[in-house]
Coordinates of C-alpha atoms in Angstrom, one line a residue:
Chain Z
X1200 CA 0.0 0.0 0.0
X1201 CA 2.7 2.4 1.0
X1202 CA 4.7 1.5 -2.1
X1203 CA 1.7 2.2 -4.3
X1204 CA 1.3 5.6 -2.7
X1205 CA 4.9 6.4 -3.3
X1206 CA 4.6 5.4 -6.9
X1207 CA 1.6 7.6 -7.5
X1208 CA 3.5 10.5 -6.0
X1209 CA 6.4 9.7 -8.3
X1210 CA 4.0 9.8 -11.2
X1211 CA 2.8 13.3 -10.3
X1212 CA 6.4 14.4 -10.1
X1213 CA 6.9 13.2 -13.7
X1214 CA 4.0 15.2 -14.8
X1215 CA 5.5 18.3 -13.3
X1216 CA 8.8 17.7 -15.0
X1217 CA 7.1 17.3 -18.5
X1218 CA 8.0 20.8 -19.5
X1219 CA 11.7 19.9 -19.6
X1220 CA 11.1 16.6 -21.4
X1221 CA 9.7 18.2 -24.5
X1222 CA 13.0 19.4 -25.9
X1223 CA 14.5 15.9 -25.9
X1224 CA 11.4 14.2 -27.6
X1225 CA 11.8 13.0 -31.2
X1226 CA 10.9 15.3 -34.0
X1227 CA 7.3 14.9 -35.2
X1228 CA 5.8 14.0 -31.9
X1229 CA 7.3 17.0 -30.1
X1230 CA 5.1 19.8 -29.2
X1231 CA 7.0 23.0 -29.5
X1232 CA 6.6 25.1 -26.5
X1233 CA 6.1 28.2 -28.7
X1234 CA 2.8 26.5 -29.9
X1235 CA 1.4 26.1 -26.4
X1236 CA -1.6 28.1 -25.6
X1237 CA -0.5 31.2 -23.7
X1238 CA -2.1 32.0 -20.5
X1239 CA -4.5 34.8 -21.6
X1240 CA -4.7 36.1 -18.1
X1241 CA -7.8 37.8 -16.8
X1242 CA -9.7 40.1 -19.1
X1243 CA -9.8 43.7 -17.9
X1244 CA -12.5 44.3 -15.4
X1245 CA -15.6 45.6 -17.0
X1246 CA -17.9 47.6 -14.8
X1247 CA -21.6 47.0 -14.9
X1248 CA -24.0 49.8 -15.8
X1249 CA -25.3 49.6 -12.2
X1250 CA -21.7 50.4 -11.0
X1251 CA -21.4 53.3 -13.3
X1252 CA -24.8 54.9 -13.2
X1253 CA -26.5 55.4 -9.8
X1254 CA -29.8 55.8 -11.7
X1255 CA -29.5 52.3 -13.2
X1256 CA -28.5 51.0 -9.8
X1257 CA -31.6 52.4 -8.4
X1258 CA -33.6 50.9 -11.2
X1259 CA -32.1 47.4 -10.6
X1260 CA -32.9 47.8 -6.9
X1261 CA -36.5 48.7 -7.7
X1262 CA -36.6 45.7 -10.1
X1263 CA -35.4 43.3 -7.3
X1264 CA -37.8 44.5 -4.6
X1265 CA -40.5 44.7 -7.2
X1266 CA -40.1 41.1 -8.0
X1267 CA -40.2 40.2 -4.3
X1268 CA -43.4 42.2 -3.9
X1269 CA -44.7 40.4 -7.0
X1270 CA -44.0 37.1 -5.3
X1271 CA -46.1 38.2 -2.3
X1272 CA -48.9 39.2 -4.7
X1273 CA -48.6 35.7 -6.3
X1274 CA -48.8 34.0 -2.9
X1275 CA -51.7 36.0 -1.8
X1276 CA -53.3 35.5 -5.2
X1277 CA -53.1 31.8 -4.8
X1278 CA -54.8 32.0 -1.4
X1279 CA -57.5 34.3 -2.8
X1280 CA -57.9 31.9 -5.8
X1281 CA -58.4 29.0 -3.4
X1282 CA -61.2 31.0 -1.7
X1283 CA -62.8 32.4 -4.9
X1284 CA -62.5 29.3 -7.1
X1285 CA -63.5 26.5 -4.8
X1286 CA -64.2 22.9 -6.0
X1287 CA -67.6 22.5 -4.5
X1288 CA -70.3 21.7 -7.0
X1289 CA -68.3 18.9 -8.6
X1290 CA -68.5 20.5 -12.0
X1291 CA -65.4 19.7 -14.1
X1292 CA -64.9 23.3 -15.1
X1293 CA -64.5 24.3 -11.5
X1294 CA -61.5 21.9 -11.1
X1295 CA -60.0 23.5 -14.1
X1296 CA -60.3 27.1 -12.9
X1297 CA -59.2 26.1 -9.4
X1298 CA -56.1 24.4 -10.8
X1299 CA -55.2 27.2 -13.2
X1300 CA -55.5 30.1 -10.8
X1301 CA -54.0 28.5 -7.6
X1302 CA -51.2 27.1 -9.8
X1303 CA -50.5 30.3 -11.5
X1304 CA -50.4 32.2 -8.2
X1305 CA -47.9 29.6 -6.7
X1306 CA -45.8 29.6 -9.9
X1307 CA -45.6 33.4 -9.8
X1308 CA -44.7 33.4 -6.1
X1309 CA -41.8 31.0 -6.6
X1310 CA -40.6 32.2 -9.9
X1311 CA -40.5 35.9 -8.8
X1312 CA -38.4 35.0 -5.7
X1313 CA -36.0 33.0 -7.9
X1314 CA -35.7 35.6 -10.7
X1315 CA -35.4 38.4 -8.1
X1316 CA -32.6 36.6 -6.2
X1317 CA -30.6 36.0 -9.4
X1318 CA -31.1 39.6 -10.5
X1319 CA -29.9 40.9 -7.2
X1320 CA -26.8 38.7 -7.3
X1321 CA -26.0 39.7 -10.9
X1322 CA -26.8 43.4 -10.9
X1323 CA -26.2 44.6 -7.3
X1324 CA -24.0 42.4 -5.3
X1325 CA -20.2 42.9 -5.3
X1326 CA -18.7 42.3 -8.7
X1327 CA -15.0 41.6 -8.6
X1328 CA -13.0 38.8 -10.2
X1329 CA -10.8 36.7 -7.9
X1330 CA -8.6 33.7 -8.3
X1331 CA -8.8 30.6 -6.2
X1332 CA -5.6 28.7 -6.8
X1333 CA -5.8 25.0 -7.2
X1334 CA -3.7 23.1 -4.6
X1335 CA -2.7 19.4 -4.8
X1336 CA -5.4 17.3 -3.0
X1337 CA -3.1 14.5 -1.7
X1338 CA -2.2 14.5 1.9
X1339 CA 1.5 15.0 2.9
X1340 CA 3.9 12.1 3.0
X1341 CA 3.9 11.3 6.7
X1342 CA 0.1 11.2 6.8
X1343 CA 0.0 8.8 3.9
X1344 CA 2.6 6.5 5.4
X1345 CA 0.7 6.5 8.7
X1346 CA -2.5 5.5 7.0
X1347 CA -0.8 2.7 5.0
X1348 CA 0.7 1.5 8.3
X1349 CA -2.8 1.3 9.8
X1350 CA -3.9 -1.0 7.0
X1351 CA -0.8 -3.1 7.4
X1352 CA -1.3 -3.5 11.1
X1353 CA -5.0 -4.3 10.6
X1354 CA -4.2 -7.0 8.2
X1355 CA -1.6 -8.5 10.5
X1356 CA -3.8 -8.4 13.6
X1357 CA -6.9 -9.8 11.8
X1358 CA -4.9 -12.4 9.9
X1359 CA -6.8 -11.5 6.7
X1360 CA -4.0 -12.5 4.4
X1361 CA -2.6 -15.2 6.6
X1362 CA -5.8 -17.2 7.3
X1363 CA -6.7 -17.7 3.6
X1364 CA -9.4 -20.4 4.4
X1365 CA -11.3 -18.0 6.7
X1366 CA -11.0 -15.2 4.2
X1367 CA -12.1 -17.2 1.2
X1368 CA -15.1 -18.6 3.1
X1369 CA -16.1 -15.0 3.9
X1370 CA -16.0 -14.2 0.2
X1371 CA -18.1 -17.3 -0.5
X1372 CA -20.7 -16.2 2.0
X1373 CA -20.8 -12.7 0.6
X1374 CA -21.4 -14.1 -2.9
X1375 CA -24.1 -16.5 -1.7
X1376 CA -26.2 -14.2 0.4
X1377 CA -28.0 -12.3 -2.4
X1378 CA -29.1 -15.6 -3.9
X1379 CA -32.2 -16.0 -1.8
X1380 CA -33.4 -12.6 -3.1
X1381 CA -33.1 -13.9 -6.6
X1382 CA -35.0 -17.1 -5.8
X1383 CA -37.8 -14.9 -4.3
X1384 CA -38.5 -13.7 -7.8
X1385 CA -39.9 -17.2 -8.5
X1386 CA -42.6 -16.3 -6.0
X1387 CA -43.9 -13.6 -8.4
X1388 CA -45.0 -16.3 -10.8
X1389 CA -48.3 -18.2 -10.2
X1390 CA -47.9 -20.5 -7.3
X1391 CA -48.4 -24.3 -7.5
X1392 CA -49.0 -24.0 -11.2
X1393 CA -46.6 -24.3 -14.0
X1394 CA -46.4 -20.8 -15.5
X1395 CA -45.8 -22.2 -18.9
X1396 CA -49.1 -24.0 -18.7
X1397 CA -50.9 -20.9 -17.5
X1398 CA -49.6 -18.9 -20.4
X1399 CA -50.3 -21.5 -22.9
X1400 CA -54.0 -21.9 -22.2
X1401 CA -56.8 -19.4 -22.4
X1402 CA -60.5 -19.7 -21.3
X1403 CA -61.6 -20.7 -24.8
X1404 CA -62.7 -24.3 -25.1
X1405 CA -64.9 -26.4 -27.3
X1406 CA -68.5 -25.0 -27.3
X1407 CA -67.9 -21.7 -25.5
X1408 CA -69.9 -19.0 -27.1
X1409 CA -68.3 -15.8 -28.4
X1410 CA -69.8 -12.8 -26.5
X1411 CA -69.4 -9.1 -26.9
X1412 CA -66.8 -7.3 -24.8
X1413 CA -68.7 -4.7 -22.7
X1414 CA -65.6 -3.3 -21.0
X1415 CA -63.9 -4.2 -17.7
X1416 CA -65.5 -7.3 -16.1
X1417 CA -68.7 -7.0 -18.1
X1418 CA -69.6 -9.6 -20.7
X1419 CA -72.2 -8.8 -23.3
X1420 CA -74.6 -11.0 -25.2
X1421 CA -73.5 -13.9 -27.3
X1422 CA -73.0 -13.2 -31.0
X1423 CA -75.1 -14.9 -33.6
X1424 CA -73.4 -15.6 -36.9
X1425 CA -76.3 -14.0 -38.8
X1426 CA -75.6 -10.7 -37.0
X1427 CA -72.1 -10.4 -38.4
X1428 CA -72.4 -8.5 -41.6
X1429 CA -69.5 -8.3 -44.1
X1430 CA -66.9 -5.7 -43.0
X1431 CA -68.1 -5.9 -39.4
X1432 CA -65.7 -6.0 -36.4
X1433 CA -66.7 -7.4 -33.0
X1434 CA -64.6 -7.2 -29.9
X1435 CA -65.1 -10.6 -28.3
X1436 CA -64.6 -12.3 -24.9
X1437 CA -65.6 -15.9 -23.8
X1438 CA -69.2 -16.0 -22.6
X1439 CA -68.1 -17.7 -19.3
X1440 CA -65.5 -15.0 -18.6
X1441 CA -67.5 -13.9 -15.5
X1442 CA -66.9 -17.2 -13.8
X1443 CA -63.1 -16.9 -14.0
X1444 CA -61.3 -16.4 -10.7
X1445 CA -59.1 -13.6 -12.1
X1446 CA -61.3 -12.0 -14.7
X1447 CA -59.1 -9.3 -16.0
X1448 CA -56.0 -11.6 -16.3
X1449 CA -58.1 -14.2 -18.1
X1450 CA -59.6 -11.6 -20.3
X1451 CA -56.2 -10.2 -21.2
X1452 CA -55.3 -13.6 -22.7
X1453 CA -58.6 -14.5 -24.2
X1454 CA -59.6 -11.3 -26.1
X1455 CA -60.5 -11.9 -29.7
X1456 CA -61.3 -9.8 -32.7
X1457 CA -64.0 -11.2 -34.8
X1458 CA -64.1 -10.0 -38.4
X1459 CA -66.3 -11.0 -41.4
X1460 CA -64.7 -10.7 -44.8
X1461 CA -66.1 -11.5 -48.2
X1462 CA -65.3 -15.2 -48.6
X1463 CA -63.6 -14.5 -51.9
X1464 CA -61.0 -12.4 -50.1
X1465 CA -60.1 -15.1 -47.6
X1466 CA -56.9 -17.1 -48.2
X1467 CA -56.9 -20.3 -46.1
X1468 CA -54.5 -23.3 -45.9
X1469 CA -56.4 -26.6 -46.1
X1470 CA -55.8 -27.5 -42.4
X1471 CA -57.3 -24.2 -41.3
X1472 CA -60.2 -24.1 -43.7
X1473 CA -62.6 -25.4 -41.1
X1474 CA -61.6 -22.7 -38.6
X1475 CA -63.7 -19.9 -40.1
X1476 CA -67.4 -19.8 -40.7
X1477 CA -69.0 -18.1 -43.8
X1478 CA -66.0 -15.7 -44.0
X1479 CA -66.1 -15.0 -40.3
X1480 CA -62.6 -15.3 -38.7
X1481 CA -61.5 -14.8 -35.1
X1482 CA -58.0 -13.8 -34.2
X1483 CA -56.3 -13.2 -30.9
X1484 CA -56.2 -9.5 -30.1
X1485 CA -52.9 -9.8 -28.3
X1486 CA -50.0 -8.7 -30.5
X1487 CA -47.3 -11.3 -30.9
X1488 CA -44.6 -8.6 -30.5
X1489 CA -45.0 -7.4 -26.9
X1490 CA -48.7 -8.0 -26.3
X1491 CA -50.5 -4.7 -27.1
X1492 CA -54.2 -5.1 -28.2
X1493 CA -54.2 -5.1 -32.0
X1494 CA -57.6 -3.7 -33.1
X1495 CA -57.0 -1.0 -35.7
X1496 CA -58.8 -2.8 -38.6
X1497 CA -58.9 -1.5 -42.1
X1498 CA -61.9 -2.8 -44.0
X1499 CA -60.5 -2.5 -47.5
X1500 CA -57.0 -3.6 -47.1
X1501 CA -57.9 -6.2 -44.4
X1502 CA -54.9 -5.0 -42.4
X1503 CA -54.8 -5.0 -38.7
X1504 CA -52.4 -2.4 -37.2
X1505 CA -50.9 -2.5 -33.8
X1506 CA -50.7 1.0 -32.4
X1507 CA -47.7 0.4 -30.2
X1508 CA -45.0 -0.5 -32.7
X1509 CA -46.8 -0.5 -36.1
X1510 CA -46.9 -4.2 -36.7
X1511 CA -49.4 -5.0 -39.5
X1512 CA -51.2 -8.3 -39.9
X1513 CA -53.2 -9.4 -43.0
X1514 CA -56.5 -10.7 -41.7
X1515 CA -57.4 -12.2 -45.1
X1516 CA -54.2 -14.2 -45.1
X1517 CA -54.2 -16.0 -41.7
X1518 CA -53.0 -12.8 -40.0
X1519 CA -49.6 -13.1 -41.6
X1520 CA -47.2 -10.3 -40.6
X1521 CA -46.9 -7.8 -43.4
X1522 CA -44.9 -5.1 -41.6
X1523 CA -43.3 -4.3 -38.3
X1524 CA -41.5 -6.0 -35.5
X1525 CA -44.0 -8.8 -34.8
X1526 CA -42.5 -12.2 -35.6
X1527 CA -45.4 -14.5 -35.8
X1528 CA -49.0 -14.3 -37.2
X1529 CA -51.8 -13.7 -34.6
X1530 CA -53.1 -17.0 -33.3
X1531 CA -56.5 -17.9 -34.9
X1532 CA -59.4 -19.1 -32.8
X1533 CA -61.2 -22.0 -34.6
X1534 CA -64.9 -21.2 -34.6
X1535 CA -68.2 -22.6 -35.8
X1536 CA -71.9 -22.2 -34.9
X1537 CA -74.1 -24.2 -32.5
X1538 CA -77.7 -25.4 -33.1
X1539 CA -79.1 -22.0 -32.2
X1540 CA -76.9 -20.1 -34.7
X1541 CA -74.5 -18.6 -32.0
X1542 CA -70.8 -18.6 -32.8
X1543 CA -68.8 -21.0 -30.6
X1544 CA -65.2 -21.9 -30.3
X1545 CA -64.1 -25.3 -31.6
X1546 CA -61.3 -25.5 -29.1
X1547 CA -58.7 -23.3 -27.3
X1548 CA -56.1 -21.5 -29.5
X1549 CA -53.8 -24.1 -31.0
X1550 CA -50.7 -22.1 -29.9
X1551 CA -49.9 -19.8 -27.0
X1552 CA -51.2 -16.2 -27.6
X1553 CA -49.1 -13.1 -27.2
X1554 CA -45.4 -12.5 -27.3
X1555 CA -42.7 -15.1 -27.0
X1556 CA -41.6 -16.5 -23.7
X1557 CA -38.9 -19.0 -22.6
X1558 CA -40.6 -22.3 -23.2
X1559 CA -43.1 -21.4 -26.0
X1560 CA -43.4 -24.3 -28.3
X1561 CA -43.5 -22.4 -31.6
Chain G
X890 CA -65.6 69.5 -30.1
X891 CA -69.0 71.2 -30.1
X892 CA -68.0 73.5 -32.8
X893 CA -66.7 70.7 -35.0
X894 CA -70.0 68.9 -34.6
X895 CA -71.9 72.0 -35.7
X896 CA -69.7 72.4 -38.6
X897 CA -70.1 68.9 -39.8
X898 CA -73.9 69.3 -39.6
X899 CA -73.8 72.5 -41.6
X900 CA -71.5 71.2 -44.3
X901 CA -73.4 67.9 -44.5
X902 CA -70.1 65.9 -44.0
X903 CA -70.4 62.4 -42.8
X904 CA -70.0 61.7 -39.1
X905 CA -66.7 59.9 -38.4
X906 CA -68.6 56.9 -37.1
X907 CA -70.8 56.7 -40.1
X908 CA -68.5 54.3 -42.0
X909 CA -68.4 51.9 -39.0
X910 CA -72.1 52.0 -38.6
X911 CA -72.6 51.3 -42.3
X912 CA -70.3 48.4 -42.1
X913 CA -72.0 47.0 -39.1
X914 CA -75.4 47.3 -40.8
X915 CA -74.1 45.6 -43.9
X916 CA -72.5 42.7 -42.0
X917 CA -75.7 42.2 -40.0
X918 CA -77.9 42.0 -43.1
X919 CA -75.6 39.7 -45.1
X920 CA -75.1 37.5 -42.0
X921 CA -78.8 37.2 -41.4
X922 CA -79.5 36.5 -45.0
X923 CA -76.8 33.8 -45.1
X924 CA -78.0 32.2 -41.9
X925 CA -81.6 32.1 -43.2
X926 CA -80.4 30.7 -46.5
X927 CA -78.3 28.0 -45.0
X928 CA -81.0 27.0 -42.6
X929 CA -83.5 26.5 -45.3
X930 CA -81.0 24.4 -47.2
X931 CA -80.3 22.2 -44.1
X932 CA -83.9 21.5 -43.3
X933 CA -84.9 20.4 -46.8
X934 CA -87.6 17.7 -46.6
X935 CA -87.2 15.1 -49.3
X936 CA -89.3 12.0 -49.7
X937 CA -86.8 9.3 -50.5
X938 CA -89.3 7.0 -52.1
X939 CA -91.1 9.4 -54.5
X940 CA -90.4 8.6 -58.2
X941 CA -89.7 12.3 -59.0
X942 CA -87.0 12.5 -56.3
X943 CA -85.4 9.2 -57.6
X944 CA -85.5 10.5 -61.1
X945 CA -83.8 13.8 -60.1
X946 CA -81.2 11.7 -58.2
X947 CA -80.6 9.5 -61.3
X948 CA -79.9 12.6 -63.4
X949 CA -77.5 14.0 -60.8
X950 CA -75.9 10.6 -60.6
X951 CA -75.4 10.3 -64.3
X952 CA -73.9 13.8 -64.5
X953 CA -71.6 13.6 -61.5
X954 CA -70.9 10.0 -60.4
X955 CA -71.3 7.8 -63.4
X956 CA -67.8 8.3 -64.7
X957 CA -66.4 6.2 -61.9
X958 CA -69.3 4.2 -60.6
X959 CA -70.9 3.4 -64.0
X960 CA -74.1 4.6 -65.6
X961 CA -76.2 2.2 -63.5
X962 CA -74.0 2.4 -60.4
X963 CA -72.6 -1.1 -61.2
X964 CA -69.1 0.2 -60.7
X965 CA -66.1 0.2 -63.1
X966 CA -63.1 -1.9 -63.3
X967 CA -60.5 0.4 -61.7
X968 CA -62.1 3.6 -60.8
X969 CA -65.1 3.1 -58.5
X970 CA -66.8 0.3 -56.6
X971 CA -70.4 -0.7 -57.3
X972 CA -73.0 1.3 -55.3
X973 CA -75.7 -1.3 -55.5
X974 CA -76.8 -2.1 -52.0
X975 CA -74.7 0.5 -50.2
X976 CA -77.9 2.3 -49.3
X977 CA -78.9 6.0 -48.7
X978 CA -76.7 6.3 -45.6
X979 CA -73.5 5.7 -47.5
X980 CA -74.4 8.3 -50.2
X981 CA -75.4 10.8 -47.5
X982 CA -72.1 10.3 -45.7
X983 CA -69.8 10.4 -48.7
X984 CA -71.5 13.3 -50.6
X985 CA -72.6 15.2 -47.5
X986 CA -69.1 15.4 -46.1
X987 CA -67.6 16.4 -49.5
X988 CA -65.6 13.2 -49.8
X989 CA -67.5 12.5 -53.1
X990 CA -67.0 13.4 -55.8
X991 CA -63.4 12.4 -55.2
X992 CA -61.0 15.2 -56.2
X993 CA -58.1 12.8 -56.8
X994 CA -57.4 9.2 -56.0
X995 CA -55.2 8.7 -52.9
X996 CA -54.9 6.6 -49.8
X997 CA -58.3 8.0 -48.7
X998 CA -61.0 10.5 -49.7
X999 CA -60.6 14.0 -48.3
X1000 CA -63.2 16.0 -46.5
X1001 CA -63.8 19.0 -48.9
X1002 CA -66.3 21.8 -49.2
X1003 CA -69.6 20.1 -50.0
X1004 CA -70.5 20.3 -53.7
X1005 CA -74.2 19.5 -53.5
X1006 CA -77.1 21.0 -51.5
X1007 CA -78.7 18.8 -48.9
X1008 CA -81.6 18.3 -51.3
X1009 CA -79.5 17.1 -54.1
X1010 CA -77.6 14.8 -51.8
X1011 CA -80.8 13.3 -50.7
X1012 CA -82.0 12.9 -54.2
X1013 CA -78.9 10.9 -55.1
X1014 CA -79.3 8.9 -51.9
X1015 CA -82.9 8.1 -53.0
X1016 CA -81.7 6.9 -56.4
X1017 CA -79.0 4.7 -55.0
X1018 CA -81.4 3.3 -52.3
X1019 CA -83.9 2.5 -55.1
X1020 CA -81.4 0.2 -56.8
X1021 CA -81.2 -2.3 -53.9
X1022 CA -81.9 -2.4 -50.2
X1023 CA -79.2 -1.0 -48.0
X1024 CA -78.6 0.9 -44.8
X1025 CA -81.1 3.9 -44.8
X1026 CA -80.8 7.3 -43.1
X1027 CA -81.1 7.2 -39.3
X1028 CA -84.2 8.3 -37.5
X1029 CA -83.8 11.7 -36.0
X1030 CA -84.5 10.5 -32.4
X1031 CA -81.0 8.9 -32.4
X1032 CA -79.3 12.0 -33.5
X1033 CA -80.3 14.4 -30.7
X1034 CA -77.4 13.5 -28.4
X1035 CA -79.7 12.8 -25.5
X1036 CA -78.4 9.3 -24.8
X1037 CA -76.3 8.0 -21.9
X1038 CA -72.9 9.7 -22.0
X1039 CA -71.2 7.2 -19.7
X1040 CA -72.3 4.2 -21.7
X1041 CA -71.5 6.0 -24.9
X1042 CA -68.0 6.7 -23.6
X1043 CA -67.5 3.0 -22.7
X1044 CA -68.7 1.8 -26.2
X1045 CA -66.5 4.4 -27.8
X1046 CA -63.5 3.2 -25.9
X1047 CA -64.2 -0.4 -26.8
X1048 CA -65.1 0.0 -30.4
X1049 CA -63.7 3.3 -31.8
X1050 CA -60.9 4.6 -29.6
X1051 CA -58.2 2.4 -31.0
X1052 CA -58.4 4.3 -34.3
X1053 CA -60.1 7.6 -33.5
X1054 CA -58.2 8.2 -30.1
X1055 CA -60.0 8.3 -26.8
X1056 CA -60.9 11.9 -27.2
X1057 CA -62.0 11.4 -30.8
X1058 CA -59.0 13.4 -32.0
X1059 CA -58.2 10.9 -34.8
X1060 CA -55.0 9.0 -35.5
X1061 CA -52.7 7.6 -38.1
X1062 CA -53.3 4.2 -39.9
X1063 CA -51.1 2.5 -42.4
X1064 CA -49.6 3.7 -45.6
X1065 CA -50.9 7.2 -45.6
X1066 CA -54.4 6.5 -44.3
X1067 CA -55.8 8.0 -41.2
X1068 CA -58.8 8.0 -38.9
X1069 CA -60.2 11.5 -39.0
X1070 CA -61.0 13.6 -36.0
X1071 CA -64.6 13.3 -34.8
X1072 CA -64.8 16.8 -33.4
X1073 CA -67.6 18.8 -34.9
X1074 CA -68.8 16.1 -37.1
X1075 CA -72.6 16.1 -37.7
X1076 CA -74.6 13.4 -35.8
X1077 CA -76.0 12.1 -39.1
X1078 CA -72.6 11.6 -40.5
X1079 CA -71.3 9.8 -37.4
X1080 CA -74.3 7.5 -37.5
X1081 CA -74.0 6.8 -41.2
X1082 CA -70.3 6.1 -40.9
X1083 CA -71.0 3.5 -38.2
X1084 CA -73.7 1.8 -40.3
X1085 CA -71.9 1.8 -43.6
X1086 CA -68.2 1.6 -42.7
X1087 CA -66.9 4.2 -45.2
X1088 CA -63.4 3.8 -46.7
X1089 CA -61.3 1.7 -44.3
X1090 CA -63.6 1.9 -41.3
X1091 CA -65.3 -1.3 -40.3
X1092 CA -69.0 -1.7 -40.3
X1093 CA -70.9 -1.5 -37.0
X1094 CA -74.3 -2.9 -37.9
X1095 CA -77.3 -2.6 -35.6
X1096 CA -76.7 -6.1 -34.4
X1097 CA -73.3 -5.1 -33.2
X1098 CA -74.1 -1.7 -31.8
X1099 CA -77.8 -1.1 -31.5
X1100 CA -79.4 2.3 -32.6
X1101 CA -79.7 3.3 -29.0
X1102 CA -76.1 2.5 -28.4
X1103 CA -75.1 4.6 -31.5
X1104 CA -77.2 7.4 -30.0
X1105 CA -75.1 7.0 -26.8
X1106 CA -71.9 7.2 -28.7
X1107 CA -73.1 10.4 -30.5
X1108 CA -74.0 11.8 -27.1
X1109 CA -70.5 11.1 -25.8
X1110 CA -68.9 12.7 -28.9
X1111 CA -71.1 15.8 -28.4
X1112 CA -70.2 15.9 -24.8
X1113 CA -66.4 15.8 -25.3
X1114 CA -66.9 18.5 -28.0
X1115 CA -68.6 20.8 -25.5
X1116 CA -67.0 20.1 -22.2
X1117 CA -64.1 22.2 -21.1
X1118 CA -60.7 20.6 -21.0
X1119 CA -60.2 20.0 -17.3
X1120 CA -56.4 20.0 -17.4
X1121 CA -56.1 23.3 -19.1
X1122 CA -54.5 23.1 -22.6
X1123 CA -55.6 19.9 -24.2
X1124 CA -52.9 20.2 -26.9
X1125 CA -55.3 18.7 -29.4
X1126 CA -55.9 15.7 -27.1
X1127 CA -53.4 13.8 -29.2
X1128 CA -51.6 12.3 -26.1
X1129 CA -47.9 11.7 -25.6
X1130 CA -46.7 12.9 -29.0
X1131 CA -48.2 16.4 -28.7
X1132 CA -47.4 16.6 -25.0
X1133 CA -43.8 15.4 -25.5
X1134 CA -43.2 17.9 -28.3
X1135 CA -44.6 20.7 -26.1
X1136 CA -42.4 19.9 -23.1
X1137 CA -39.3 19.4 -25.3
X1138 CA -39.7 22.6 -27.2
X1139 CA -41.5 25.0 -24.8
X1140 CA -40.5 23.5 -21.4
X1141 CA -36.9 22.7 -22.2
X1142 CA -36.6 26.0 -24.2
X1143 CA -37.6 27.9 -21.1
X1144 CA -35.1 26.0 -19.0
X1145 CA -32.3 26.7 -21.5
X1146 CA -33.3 30.4 -21.7
X1147 CA -33.2 30.7 -17.9
X1148 CA -29.9 29.0 -17.7
X1149 CA -28.4 31.3 -20.2
X1150 CA -29.7 34.3 -18.3
X1151 CA -28.5 33.0 -14.9
X1152 CA -25.0 32.3 -16.1
X1153 CA -24.5 35.4 -18.3
X1154 CA -22.6 38.4 -16.9
X1155 CA -24.7 41.4 -16.0
X1156 CA -24.0 44.3 -18.3

């Protein structure tokens, strides 16, 4: 430790000596001392107008105390605004007026103090240049040696370097102690259930009717296939959503966008041909990029746009990605109709909905 | 002063305020006349089923629409879709907002000064409606904006807000298309747009959103048009983009200006 301290002091001595070293340096890398930036010194002291003209000084003084008085006006104004623009009737416009006037008063009060103080300092307070010389920050040699000695003695007395087994086991314990904190993160995942399973399955199942999304926890009426006209869009949740234990989480996974296209426009691979009904298709509303709700549907181009990162999906072509950062098409919900003409799901989604996660199958 | 007044009376010169008075009278008269004229145009009563109206509509159609949509509204290969079955609501929306006749083809039709009177628009609507059944004009009871604001707001957020923005301020779609702002749009046009799904908007048939619910949505849109912005400046209600721009330019600008002032030497 003491040796290191000595070395560093030697280093600083070398820096000081640099000025002499320049002359012996090789041509090309040498910096000629005549090129060095000359110390320009201090510019001549320029007096402010407030120093030269007593009238201007008086003005500045007036400006400063004027600002402080203005601040008082602002504070009182805020208090008066609180009394004269109360929020009592619950009318929205009252909140607005209250906020605007109380806020402006407080802003004026604080801003005027600040501006006044700076103005005071700049225009009226003593205006002279002075130099504060920079001194080396290191302690003197005996102090540094004494502190190095303290470390040395502490090491000898504790046996920190001698008892290597004790020391290394301490290091081990220090490394191990944050680990329980990391394992606690596991507790944030659903308990007693495999999170992969939870993410893979939604509430959709064979025979569950497609119902309108009425916002929040509310589930609307089931949708009849005959009600879905060409170009229509329905925001859909499972009809039994209300029975879920955790409605909003289940909804977040199960939301579906139901769209009816002209059957001529629909491109379907043979294995998915039975998944639509009379041109009615249902796709997960959860973007496969980071999970925003994709619902900006364009009737003519059949494109679905995600508002977060501009991913575009072609609804007529199995929600293929046509633009943007999404990697996979939106999962399709296989649908059909029941005896009463209501749209029902044939099964759950055939793949996990939403963005990728660690053990997603595809 | 008094002498000057007397003089002007004697010489028959105009009073200095005469010009202003004349201007005020002129403005009042033309304004009133225009208001009266435009009111009569807006309240034109047209029977959409009468043969004369349909015939008049057919003539207007042949003169103004047939180039793109075909002589019998059957549509042409590249220029215009068929109008058979689009209904009176579609014609009233497209022509009544000035989108049709289209000035030029682009990502989407623009709102322009309306080219036809309300009566002519209704005549064309009658003609198109006579070709095949389609969505008709809404009943006036749904257009009054007397529905349930809260329910309308909820329906708007579920079905419309993703494109038109929660405050109906509109928003961008793909490849140069956009969802227009809904502020100040006539109730009839809002209703017709929901029923017919103009341009790239999806259709919201009565089975999806009932006429009463459409009335609620119109009520909500009227409400957000009229209510004051509680937070002060709404900055177009556009959300983070407009607010970010404001704080970066105005807010940060003020901070920079203050910093320059604080650190500058007093003169």
